[in-house]
Short mmCIF file of C-alpha atoms in Angstrom, two decimals:
data_model
loop_
_atom_site.label_atom_id
_atom_site.label_comp_id
_atom_site.label_asym_id
_atom_site.label_seq_id
_atom_site.Cartn_x
_atom_site.Cartn_y
_atom_site.Cartn_z
CA MET A 1 72.25 -35.01 37.43
CA ASN A 2 74.13 -38.28 37.11
CA ALA A 3 73.45 -41.34 39.21
CA THR A 4 76.35 -40.33 41.42
CA ASP A 5 76.80 -36.64 41.99
CA GLY A 6 79.80 -36.66 44.32
CA ARG A 7 77.97 -34.47 46.86
CA GLY A 8 77.60 -36.95 49.66
CA GLY A 9 74.77 -38.77 47.92
CA HIS A 10 73.29 -39.53 44.53
CA ALA A 11 70.16 -38.43 42.78
CA GLU A 12 68.01 -41.54 42.74
CA ARG A 13 64.96 -41.56 40.52
CA ALA A 14 61.84 -42.05 42.61
CA SER A 15 60.20 -44.03 39.84
CA GLY A 16 58.28 -46.49 42.01
CA ALA A 17 60.35 -49.63 41.40
CA ALA A 18 58.58 -52.86 42.17
CA PRO A 19 59.07 -54.08 45.75
CA ASP A 20 60.85 -57.27 44.63
CA ARG A 21 63.62 -55.13 43.15
CA ASP A 22 64.42 -53.37 46.43
CA ALA A 23 67.51 -55.46 47.14
CA GLU A 24 68.97 -54.82 43.69
CA ARG A 25 68.24 -51.10 43.95
CA ASP A 26 69.74 -50.86 47.45
CA HIS A 27 72.87 -52.64 46.20
CA ASP A 28 73.21 -50.12 43.37
CA GLN A 29 72.81 -47.26 45.83
CA ASP A 30 75.52 -48.70 48.08
CA VAL A 31 77.87 -49.05 45.10
CA ASP A 32 77.26 -45.44 44.10
CA GLU A 33 78.00 -44.14 47.58
CA ALA A 34 81.07 -46.36 47.85
CA LEU A 35 82.47 -45.01 44.59
CA ALA A 36 82.13 -41.45 45.85
CA LEU A 37 83.97 -42.40 49.02
CA VAL A 38 86.72 -44.16 47.07
CA ARG A 39 87.31 -40.94 45.12
CA GLU A 40 87.51 -39.06 48.41
CA ALA A 41 90.00 -41.57 49.85
CA SER A 42 92.12 -41.39 46.72
CA ALA A 43 92.16 -37.59 46.68
CA GLY A 44 93.38 -37.37 50.28
CA TYR A 45 93.40 -34.33 52.53
CA GLU A 46 96.60 -32.52 51.76
CA ASP A 47 96.88 -29.45 53.99
CA GLY A 48 99.75 -27.81 52.17
CA GLN A 49 102.47 -29.44 54.30
CA GLY A 50 102.21 -33.00 53.10
CA LYS A 51 100.15 -34.11 56.13
CA ARG A 52 96.57 -35.18 56.58
CA PRO A 53 94.52 -32.97 58.93
CA GLY A 54 94.46 -34.51 62.36
CA ALA A 55 97.84 -36.18 61.99
CA GLY A 56 99.38 -36.52 65.42
CA ARG A 57 96.02 -36.27 67.20
CA PRO A 58 94.65 -39.23 69.12
CA GLY A 59 92.68 -41.48 66.79
CA ALA A 60 94.25 -40.06 63.61
CA GLY A 61 95.81 -42.98 61.73
CA ARG A 62 97.74 -43.48 58.58
CA PRO A 63 95.95 -44.45 55.39
CA GLY A 64 94.76 -48.03 55.77
CA GLU A 65 95.62 -48.23 59.48
CA ARG A 66 93.06 -50.13 61.53
CA ARG A 67 91.74 -48.30 64.57
CA PRO A 68 89.99 -49.96 67.52
CA GLY A 69 86.47 -51.06 66.62
CA GLU A 70 87.02 -50.62 62.87
CA ARG A 71 87.41 -53.14 60.08
CA HIS A 72 90.08 -53.35 57.41
CA ALA A 73 89.07 -52.36 53.92
CA PRO A 74 87.26 -55.40 52.53
CA HIS A 75 89.25 -55.47 49.30
CA ALA A 76 92.56 -55.49 51.16
CA ASP A 77 91.32 -58.24 53.47
CA GLN A 78 90.09 -60.31 50.58
CA HIS A 79 93.20 -60.16 48.44
CA ARG A 80 95.88 -59.89 51.13
CA PRO A 81 94.62 -61.59 54.30
CA ASP A 82 98.13 -62.08 55.60
CA ASN A 83 99.37 -58.58 54.78
CA PRO A 84 101.81 -57.76 57.60
CA ARG A 85 101.84 -54.04 56.79
CA PRO A 86 98.34 -52.52 56.97
CA ASP A 87 99.93 -49.11 56.40
CA ASN A 88 101.60 -50.19 53.18
CA PRO A 89 101.56 -47.06 50.97
CA HIS A 90 101.30 -49.23 47.86
CA PRO A 91 98.66 -51.86 48.55
CA THR A 92 97.60 -54.39 45.95
CA ASN A 93 94.15 -52.78 45.77
CA PRO A 94 94.51 -49.06 44.95
CA HIS A 95 90.97 -48.28 46.16
CA PRO A 96 90.57 -49.43 49.80
CA ARG A 97 87.19 -49.09 51.45
CA HIS A 98 86.74 -45.81 53.32
CA GLN A 99 86.86 -46.53 57.04
CA GLY A 100 84.07 -44.64 58.71
CA THR A 101 83.17 -44.69 62.37
CA PRO A 102 80.85 -47.55 63.41
CA TRP A 103 77.31 -46.25 63.89
CA PRO A 104 76.97 -46.80 67.67
CA GLN A 105 80.36 -45.21 68.33
CA ALA A 106 79.50 -42.25 66.09
CA ARG A 107 76.37 -41.49 68.13
CA ASP A 108 78.28 -41.82 71.38
CA ARG A 109 81.09 -39.62 70.10
CA ALA A 110 78.59 -36.94 69.05
CA ALA A 111 76.96 -36.91 72.49
CA ARG A 112 80.33 -36.70 74.28
CA ALA A 113 81.62 -33.98 71.96
CA ALA A 114 78.93 -31.57 73.14
CA GLU A 115 79.82 -32.17 76.79
CA SER A 116 82.87 -29.97 76.33
CA VAL A 117 80.71 -26.96 75.48
CA ALA A 118 80.28 -24.57 78.40
CA ARG A 119 76.75 -24.83 79.71
CA ARG A 120 74.58 -21.81 79.03
CA SER A 121 72.97 -20.09 81.98
CA PRO A 122 69.43 -21.25 82.74
CA ALA A 123 66.64 -19.03 81.52
CA SER A 124 63.38 -18.20 83.25
CA VAL A 125 60.54 -18.32 80.73
CA PRO A 126 56.77 -17.90 81.12
CA LEU A 127 54.79 -21.11 81.23
CA ASP A 128 53.34 -20.55 77.78
CA GLN A 129 56.87 -20.51 76.32
CA ALA A 130 58.31 -23.48 78.20
CA LEU A 131 56.73 -26.37 76.29
CA GLY A 132 59.36 -28.73 74.89
CA LEU A 133 62.21 -27.31 76.94
CA VAL A 134 64.07 -29.05 79.78
CA LEU A 135 63.94 -28.12 83.45
CA ALA A 136 67.21 -26.55 84.56
CA ALA A 137 66.41 -27.19 88.24
CA PRO A 138 64.11 -29.49 90.19
CA LEU A 139 60.46 -28.44 90.26
CA THR A 140 59.49 -27.97 93.91
CA ALA A 141 56.02 -27.17 95.16
CA LEU A 142 55.47 -23.56 96.17
CA THR A 143 52.32 -24.48 98.07
CA ASP A 144 50.42 -27.43 99.48
CA LEU A 145 48.32 -29.25 96.89
CA PRO A 146 45.49 -28.81 97.41
CA SER A 147 46.06 -25.61 99.36
CA PHE A 148 42.95 -26.23 101.51
CA ASP A 149 40.40 -28.98 102.07
CA THR A 150 38.18 -29.19 99.00
CA SER A 151 35.14 -31.14 97.92
CA ALA A 152 35.85 -33.92 95.46
CA MET A 153 32.22 -34.12 94.28
CA ASP A 154 29.01 -32.15 93.85
CA GLY A 155 26.61 -32.88 96.70
CA TRP A 156 26.17 -31.88 100.34
CA ALA A 157 28.70 -31.14 103.04
CA VAL A 158 27.49 -32.65 106.30
CA ALA A 159 28.47 -32.49 109.96
CA GLY A 160 27.87 -35.31 112.43
CA PRO A 161 25.31 -38.11 112.00
CA GLY A 162 22.14 -37.69 109.93
CA PRO A 163 19.54 -37.00 109.00
CA TRP A 164 20.68 -33.42 108.43
CA LYS A 165 18.88 -30.10 108.23
CA VAL A 166 19.91 -28.49 104.94
CA ARG A 167 20.88 -24.84 104.88
CA ASP A 168 19.48 -22.67 102.13
CA GLU A 169 22.85 -21.26 101.09
CA GLY A 170 25.54 -23.38 99.48
CA VAL A 171 29.23 -22.97 98.68
CA LEU A 172 30.73 -22.88 95.19
CA ALA A 173 34.27 -23.26 93.92
CA GLY A 174 36.17 -20.01 94.23
CA GLN A 175 34.25 -18.74 97.24
CA SER A 176 36.16 -18.06 100.43
CA GLY A 177 34.07 -20.54 102.42
CA ALA A 178 31.02 -20.65 104.63
CA ASP A 179 30.40 -20.58 108.36
CA ALA A 180 31.12 -23.72 110.33
CA LEU A 181 28.42 -26.37 110.36
CA ALA A 182 26.91 -27.69 113.58
CA ASP A 183 26.22 -31.37 114.09
CA GLY A 184 23.11 -32.38 112.15
CA GLU A 185 23.54 -29.63 109.54
CA ALA A 186 24.23 -29.89 105.82
CA MET A 187 24.71 -27.48 102.94
CA PRO A 188 24.98 -27.85 99.15
CA ILE A 189 28.58 -27.85 97.89
CA ALA A 190 30.21 -27.91 94.43
CA THR A 191 33.25 -29.83 93.26
CA GLY A 192 36.41 -27.91 94.13
CA ALA A 193 34.70 -25.73 96.73
CA ARG A 194 36.43 -25.08 100.03
CA ILE A 195 35.18 -27.32 102.85
CA PRO A 196 33.58 -25.34 105.72
CA ARG A 197 34.89 -25.96 109.23
CA GLU A 198 33.51 -28.91 111.20
CA VAL A 199 32.38 -30.80 108.06
CA THR A 200 32.87 -34.53 108.46
CA ALA A 201 32.01 -35.83 104.98
CA VAL A 202 30.59 -34.99 101.56
CA ILE A 203 27.57 -36.93 100.28
CA ARG A 204 27.38 -37.14 96.52
CA SER A 205 24.21 -35.72 94.99
CA GLU A 206 23.25 -39.15 93.62
CA HIS A 207 23.70 -40.76 97.06
CA GLY A 208 21.27 -38.56 99.05
CA ARG A 209 17.68 -37.37 99.04
CA THR A 210 15.69 -34.70 100.84
CA ASP A 211 12.28 -35.26 102.40
CA SER A 212 9.29 -32.96 102.53
CA LYS A 213 10.65 -31.27 105.67
CA GLY A 214 13.90 -30.38 103.97
CA ARG A 215 15.97 -32.98 105.77
CA LEU A 216 18.78 -34.84 103.99
CA HIS A 217 18.95 -38.62 104.16
CA ALA A 218 21.94 -40.68 103.01
CA GLU A 219 21.11 -43.67 100.82
CA ARG A 220 24.34 -45.51 101.69
CA GLU A 221 26.76 -45.56 104.56
CA VAL A 222 28.63 -42.31 105.19
CA MET A 223 32.33 -42.67 106.02
CA HIS A 224 34.22 -39.98 107.88
CA GLY A 225 36.17 -37.82 105.40
CA GLN A 226 34.62 -39.35 102.28
CA ASP A 227 34.89 -37.31 99.07
CA ILE A 228 37.01 -34.67 100.77
CA ARG A 229 40.44 -33.88 99.33
CA PRO A 230 42.47 -32.91 102.37
CA ARG A 231 45.03 -30.12 102.22
CA GLY A 232 48.43 -31.44 101.09
CA GLN A 233 47.04 -34.71 99.75
CA GLU A 234 49.16 -34.45 96.57
CA CYS A 235 52.17 -32.65 97.99
CA ARG A 236 53.40 -30.31 100.69
CA SER A 237 55.11 -27.01 100.06
CA GLY A 238 58.79 -27.68 99.34
CA ASP A 239 58.28 -31.23 98.05
CA GLN A 240 60.22 -32.07 94.87
CA LEU A 241 57.69 -32.73 92.14
CA LEU A 242 60.06 -33.40 89.23
CA PRO A 243 63.86 -33.62 88.89
CA ALA A 244 66.07 -31.39 86.79
CA ARG A 245 66.49 -32.38 83.10
CA PHE A 246 62.83 -33.40 82.91
CA SER A 247 61.18 -32.44 79.62
CA VAL A 248 58.39 -29.89 79.89
CA THR A 249 55.22 -31.50 78.54
CA PRO A 250 51.67 -30.10 78.64
CA ALA A 251 51.11 -32.11 81.84
CA VAL A 252 54.23 -30.55 83.40
CA LEU A 253 52.89 -27.11 82.55
CA GLY A 254 49.65 -27.94 84.32
CA LEU A 255 51.47 -29.26 87.39
CA ALA A 256 53.71 -26.20 87.54
CA ALA A 257 50.74 -23.86 87.35
CA ALA A 258 48.90 -25.77 90.06
CA ALA A 259 52.02 -25.64 92.24
CA GLY A 260 52.17 -21.86 91.98
CA TYR A 261 54.59 -21.18 89.13
CA ASP A 262 54.24 -18.34 86.62
CA SER A 263 57.56 -19.14 84.93
CA LEU A 264 60.01 -22.04 84.86
CA PRO A 265 63.82 -22.30 84.98
CA VAL A 266 64.79 -24.11 81.78
CA VAL A 267 67.84 -24.92 79.68
CA PRO A 268 67.71 -22.62 76.63
CA ARG A 269 67.31 -24.30 73.28
CA PRO A 270 70.71 -24.70 71.58
CA ARG A 271 70.97 -22.34 68.65
CA VAL A 272 71.32 -23.93 65.21
CA GLU A 273 72.04 -22.37 61.83
CA VAL A 274 71.24 -24.32 58.66
CA LEU A 275 73.37 -23.74 55.56
CA VAL A 276 71.83 -25.32 52.47
CA LEU A 277 74.17 -25.88 49.56
CA GLY A 278 73.67 -26.58 45.88
CA ASP A 279 73.21 -24.61 42.67
CA GLU A 280 70.80 -27.20 41.29
CA LEU A 281 67.94 -26.43 43.67
CA LEU A 282 64.59 -24.72 43.26
CA THR A 283 62.51 -23.22 46.06
CA GLU A 284 59.23 -23.32 44.12
CA GLY A 285 57.60 -24.85 41.10
CA LEU A 286 58.30 -28.11 39.32
CA PRO A 287 61.75 -29.57 38.57
CA ARG A 288 63.05 -28.52 35.18
CA GLU A 289 66.15 -28.51 32.99
CA GLY A 290 68.34 -30.40 35.45
CA LEU A 291 67.09 -28.42 38.46
CA ILE A 292 65.32 -30.14 41.35
CA ARG A 293 63.19 -28.99 44.26
CA ASP A 294 64.75 -28.28 47.63
CA ALA A 295 63.38 -30.85 50.07
CA LEU A 296 65.72 -30.23 52.99
CA GLY A 297 65.22 -26.48 53.33
CA PRO A 298 61.52 -26.80 54.23
CA MET A 299 62.08 -29.94 56.34
CA LEU A 300 65.17 -29.38 58.46
CA PRO A 301 64.14 -26.34 60.56
CA TYR A 302 61.05 -28.07 61.92
CA TRP A 303 62.84 -31.37 62.42
CA LEU A 304 65.65 -29.62 64.31
CA ARG A 305 63.15 -27.77 66.47
CA ALA A 306 61.47 -31.09 67.25
CA LEU A 307 64.91 -32.25 68.40
CA GLY A 308 65.07 -29.32 70.83
CA ALA A 309 66.88 -26.66 68.80
CA GLU A 310 66.24 -22.99 68.16
CA VAL A 311 66.87 -22.48 64.46
CA ILE A 312 68.18 -18.93 64.19
CA ALA A 313 68.65 -18.89 60.42
CA VAL A 314 68.33 -20.91 57.24
CA ARG A 315 70.71 -19.61 54.57
CA ARG A 316 70.92 -20.82 50.98
CA LEU A 317 74.50 -20.50 49.74
CA GLY A 318 74.55 -22.48 46.52
CA ASP A 319 77.93 -23.99 45.65
CA ASP A 320 79.96 -20.95 46.66
CA ALA A 321 83.06 -21.91 48.68
CA LYS A 322 83.73 -18.35 49.86
CA LYS A 323 80.18 -17.85 51.10
CA LEU A 324 80.31 -21.17 52.92
CA ARG A 325 83.60 -20.35 54.63
CA GLU A 326 82.35 -16.90 55.69
CA ALA A 327 79.04 -18.28 56.91
CA VAL A 328 80.64 -21.01 59.03
CA ALA A 329 83.30 -18.67 60.43
CA GLY A 330 80.77 -16.00 61.36
CA SER A 331 77.97 -18.18 62.71
CA GLN A 332 76.89 -17.50 66.30
CA ALA A 333 75.11 -20.85 66.58
CA GLU A 334 76.26 -23.63 68.86
CA LEU A 335 75.62 -26.04 65.99
CA VAL A 336 75.98 -25.37 62.27
CA VAL A 337 74.22 -27.86 59.98
CA THR A 338 75.19 -28.06 56.32
CA THR A 339 73.44 -30.03 53.57
CA GLY A 340 75.39 -31.79 50.84
CA GLY A 341 78.97 -31.20 49.84
CA THR A 342 80.48 -33.75 52.24
CA ALA A 343 82.16 -35.97 49.62
CA SER A 344 85.04 -35.03 47.28
CA GLY A 345 83.43 -33.73 44.11
CA PRO A 346 84.44 -30.50 42.37
CA VAL A 347 81.81 -28.46 44.27
CA ASP A 348 82.01 -30.31 47.59
CA HIS A 349 83.36 -27.51 49.76
CA VAL A 350 82.67 -28.72 53.32
CA HIS A 351 85.98 -30.52 53.92
CA PRO A 352 88.11 -27.72 52.42
CA THR A 353 86.19 -25.18 54.51
CA LEU A 354 86.82 -27.11 57.71
CA ARG A 355 90.54 -27.38 56.88
CA ALA A 356 90.76 -23.67 56.15
CA LEU A 357 89.13 -22.84 59.50
CA GLY A 358 91.32 -25.23 61.47
CA ALA A 359 88.36 -27.35 62.57
CA GLU A 360 88.86 -30.74 64.19
CA LEU A 361 87.12 -33.63 62.45
CA LEU A 362 85.55 -35.83 65.13
CA VAL A 363 83.58 -38.12 62.80
CA ASP A 364 84.47 -38.34 59.12
CA GLY A 365 82.06 -40.82 57.62
CA VAL A 366 79.89 -43.32 59.45
CA GLU A 367 79.37 -46.99 58.73
CA VAL A 368 75.66 -46.54 58.10
CA ARG A 369 73.39 -46.57 55.05
CA PRO A 370 72.03 -44.27 53.91
CA GLY A 371 74.17 -41.34 54.96
CA HIS A 372 77.68 -42.78 54.97
CA PRO A 373 79.46 -39.45 54.12
CA MET A 374 78.06 -37.53 57.14
CA LEU A 375 80.57 -35.78 59.39
CA LEU A 376 80.96 -34.00 62.73
CA ALA A 377 83.58 -31.33 63.38
CA ARG A 378 84.53 -29.11 66.31
CA LEU A 379 84.84 -25.53 65.07
CA ASP A 380 86.01 -24.13 68.41
CA GLU A 381 85.41 -24.67 72.12
CA ARG A 382 81.74 -23.74 71.88
CA ARG A 383 80.67 -24.57 68.32
CA HIS A 384 80.27 -27.75 66.28
CA LEU A 385 79.28 -28.50 62.71
CA VAL A 386 77.30 -31.47 61.42
CA GLY A 387 77.65 -32.07 57.71
CA LEU A 388 74.64 -33.92 56.32
CA PRO A 389 74.63 -35.76 53.00
CA GLY A 390 72.49 -34.04 50.43
CA ASN A 391 70.05 -36.86 49.69
CA PRO A 392 66.93 -36.43 51.85
CA LEU A 393 66.78 -39.81 53.61
CA ALA A 394 70.56 -39.79 54.00
CA ALA A 395 70.20 -36.37 55.66
CA VAL A 396 67.60 -37.78 58.05
CA SER A 397 70.06 -40.54 58.90
CA GLY A 398 72.65 -37.87 59.66
CA LEU A 399 70.23 -35.93 61.83
CA LEU A 400 69.46 -38.94 64.01
CA THR A 401 73.03 -40.22 64.06
CA LEU A 402 75.01 -37.03 64.77
CA ALA A 403 72.78 -33.97 65.23
CA GLU A 404 70.33 -35.56 67.70
CA PRO A 405 73.01 -36.62 70.24
CA VAL A 406 74.69 -33.19 70.05
CA LEU A 407 71.41 -31.35 70.56
CA ARG A 408 70.32 -33.73 73.30
CA THR A 409 73.47 -33.01 75.27
CA LEU A 410 73.36 -29.25 74.68
CA SER A 411 69.72 -29.05 75.79
CA GLY A 412 70.27 -31.16 78.89
CA ARG A 413 67.99 -34.00 77.83
CA ILE A 414 68.36 -37.53 79.10
CA ALA A 415 69.06 -40.15 76.45
CA PRO A 416 65.95 -42.20 75.67
CA VAL A 417 65.95 -45.84 76.64
CA PRO A 418 66.32 -47.93 73.47
CA TYR A 419 63.50 -50.33 72.70
CA LEU A 420 63.23 -53.29 70.38
CA ALA A 421 60.59 -54.64 68.03
CA PRO A 422 60.73 -57.77 65.87
CA THR A 423 60.68 -57.23 62.14
CA ARG A 424 57.77 -58.85 60.35
CA ASP A 425 59.65 -59.22 57.08
CA GLU A 426 63.21 -59.93 56.06
CA ILE A 427 65.30 -56.78 55.62
CA HIS A 428 68.28 -56.84 53.30
CA GLY A 429 71.43 -55.57 54.94
CA HIS A 430 74.68 -53.97 53.88
CA PRO A 431 77.68 -56.33 54.04
CA HIS A 432 79.59 -54.10 56.43
CA ASP A 433 77.44 -51.18 57.57
CA THR A 434 74.38 -50.59 59.70
CA ARG A 435 71.21 -49.70 57.79
CA LEU A 436 68.46 -47.36 58.97
CA VAL A 437 65.19 -48.45 57.37
CA PRO A 438 61.81 -46.68 57.71
CA VAL A 439 59.21 -48.90 59.39
CA VAL A 440 55.65 -48.75 60.59
CA LEU A 441 54.71 -50.40 63.88
CA ARG A 442 51.73 -52.76 63.86
CA ALA A 443 50.03 -54.98 66.43
CA GLU A 444 49.64 -58.40 64.76
CA PRO A 445 48.73 -59.13 67.61
CA GLN A 446 52.17 -58.47 69.10
CA LEU A 447 54.02 -55.29 68.15
CA VAL A 448 56.03 -55.78 64.96
CA ALA A 449 58.03 -53.47 62.70
CA VAL A 450 57.02 -53.57 59.05
CA PRO A 451 59.75 -52.24 56.72
CA LEU A 452 58.72 -49.81 54.01
CA HIS A 453 59.93 -50.19 50.43
CA TYR A 454 60.74 -46.59 49.55
CA ASN A 455 63.98 -46.41 51.53
CA GLY A 456 66.52 -45.19 48.97
CA PRO A 457 68.85 -42.35 50.01
CA ALA A 458 67.02 -39.80 47.83
CA MET A 459 63.51 -40.88 48.88
CA LEU A 460 61.20 -39.35 51.46
CA ARG A 461 58.11 -41.39 50.65
CA GLY A 462 58.99 -44.11 53.14
CA ILE A 463 60.05 -41.88 56.04
CA ALA A 464 56.98 -39.67 55.57
CA ALA A 465 54.71 -42.66 56.20
CA SER A 466 56.82 -44.27 58.91
CA ASP A 467 56.67 -44.50 62.70
CA GLY A 468 60.43 -44.75 63.06
CA LEU A 469 63.66 -46.18 61.73
CA ALA A 470 64.77 -49.74 62.35
CA VAL A 471 68.48 -50.20 63.08
CA VAL A 472 69.46 -53.13 60.86
CA PRO A 473 72.85 -54.73 61.61
CA PRO A 474 75.35 -55.61 58.88
CA GLY A 475 74.12 -58.61 56.94
CA GLY A 476 70.43 -57.80 57.38
CA ALA A 477 67.64 -59.15 59.57
CA LYS A 478 65.43 -62.22 59.36
CA PRO A 479 61.69 -62.23 60.10
CA GLY A 480 61.14 -62.16 63.84
CA GLN A 481 64.57 -60.72 64.62
CA GLU A 482 64.37 -57.92 67.20
CA LEU A 483 65.72 -54.57 66.06
CA GLU A 484 66.27 -51.28 67.83
CA ILE A 485 63.71 -48.66 66.78
CA LEU A 486 64.55 -44.96 66.54
CA ASP A 487 61.46 -42.89 67.18
CA LEU A 488 60.78 -39.81 65.06
CA PRO A 489 60.33 -36.59 67.02
CA TRP A 490 57.04 -35.56 65.43
CA THR A 491 55.53 -32.56 67.19
CA LEU A 492 53.49 -29.51 66.25
CA PRO A 493 56.23 -26.88 66.39
CA SER A 494 55.64 -23.19 66.09
CA SER A 495 57.48 -21.23 63.42
CA PRO A 496 61.11 -22.15 63.94
CA THR A 497 62.79 -19.15 62.39
CA THR A 498 62.61 -16.34 59.93
CA HIS A 499 63.98 -17.75 56.71
CA ASP A 500 66.32 -15.86 54.44
CA THR A 501 63.93 -15.48 51.53
CA ASN A 502 66.04 -12.93 49.68
CA SER A 503 68.66 -15.44 48.56
CA ALA A 504 68.21 -16.93 45.12
CA GLU A 505 70.27 -20.02 45.79
CA GLY A 506 68.71 -23.39 46.70
CA CYS A 507 69.65 -26.35 48.87
CA PHE A 508 70.26 -30.14 48.86
CA THR A 509 71.60 -32.80 46.64
#
């Protein structure tokens, strides 16, 4: 495979370049991606009637037209700063820079796009199947917590002032209770046991002693009600425990069970189908004779599930345009995710497929590195497609830029609050685009983000060792500069889907 493959990325050799050559390597990667995009811009999107798809729709401009929040092509700005006609069909520079959507706007547009999808009906699922889902309704207590007065400690239940005559029988957790105590009586009691009537306090086992006559003496002052958890201390029946759209964590499962729930009303996971493209991919063994291993096929289903999706299928289609068109048209998923094929090479079939199906391009390229050629399209009123670049780290960038906001909206999740961390080291930036750089977080002694060197579009070594991705603005970041950190949704997911293992084709570029 050549350095640029025209498939929304380039095959970078993971040869372990020295760290002091990172800037030069990153520059070369940016040039390669830019060249692919220039070819795409030059080819155009003829739809058979001499118009570009989307012409006449809001936000669809003429070639070279500047839209709100976007920059002019740098070459045109450099050579013709006073050009009065930005839509000049014959500019001085025949290869203007592809104008993608700025990264923050792309994420916002992806989140808003999914709002138009009709909400699926809530589902009631058993507690053991609810982990990781989102509450579709507020969680209200079905009972008082605790449901009766209980002992907070092992010891003795006592009534009135001491010393106390100790009964022979005691009360354990799970028993219905014992007869009422009279003043001056005590009985052994276990943590969690129901408090008998007329008990005034519980004396911890380490705070009392019995004498030779079997009488209990307190070794410190006894306060009325001490070490007794009164009924309703945590909540009363009908109290709201958690609001709707709250993520179900293990602690939420425990609270729901304690409050009387056997099942929970949740927002179903949005269904996702993954279509992996590329004839050059192997599903096993070592790379050979121009063929490379599929990295995205094994990775994407689990990553998507960690983002809240139900992956209903992973299909390997190779570079077959007909198969791709049929697969996209027939998919029952709310979100279709493709890998590779988003540029304008001879086997890049994503754009032609979207045109053939009458899809609406919402995001066609994003001003971010890696992953510039990612896209988002509306297939119909209930389905969207995210086209990921084929290079692995570029695909991760696409997941977090476009797929995560769509899935977050579809699953009813609340957007996380962004947080910042200063970078320990200087990070080289792209002249115009945002960069997403794998980092590890360290306390030195304050929290800092340490950028990792293996951050090329085709590399996974950096992201595999990272805690998150730093959002680096155009121009780069100096040591100490605070950067937004995108967390990685690492979980321990169960099997996300049954893979199509009968197909011989591979995935990813």
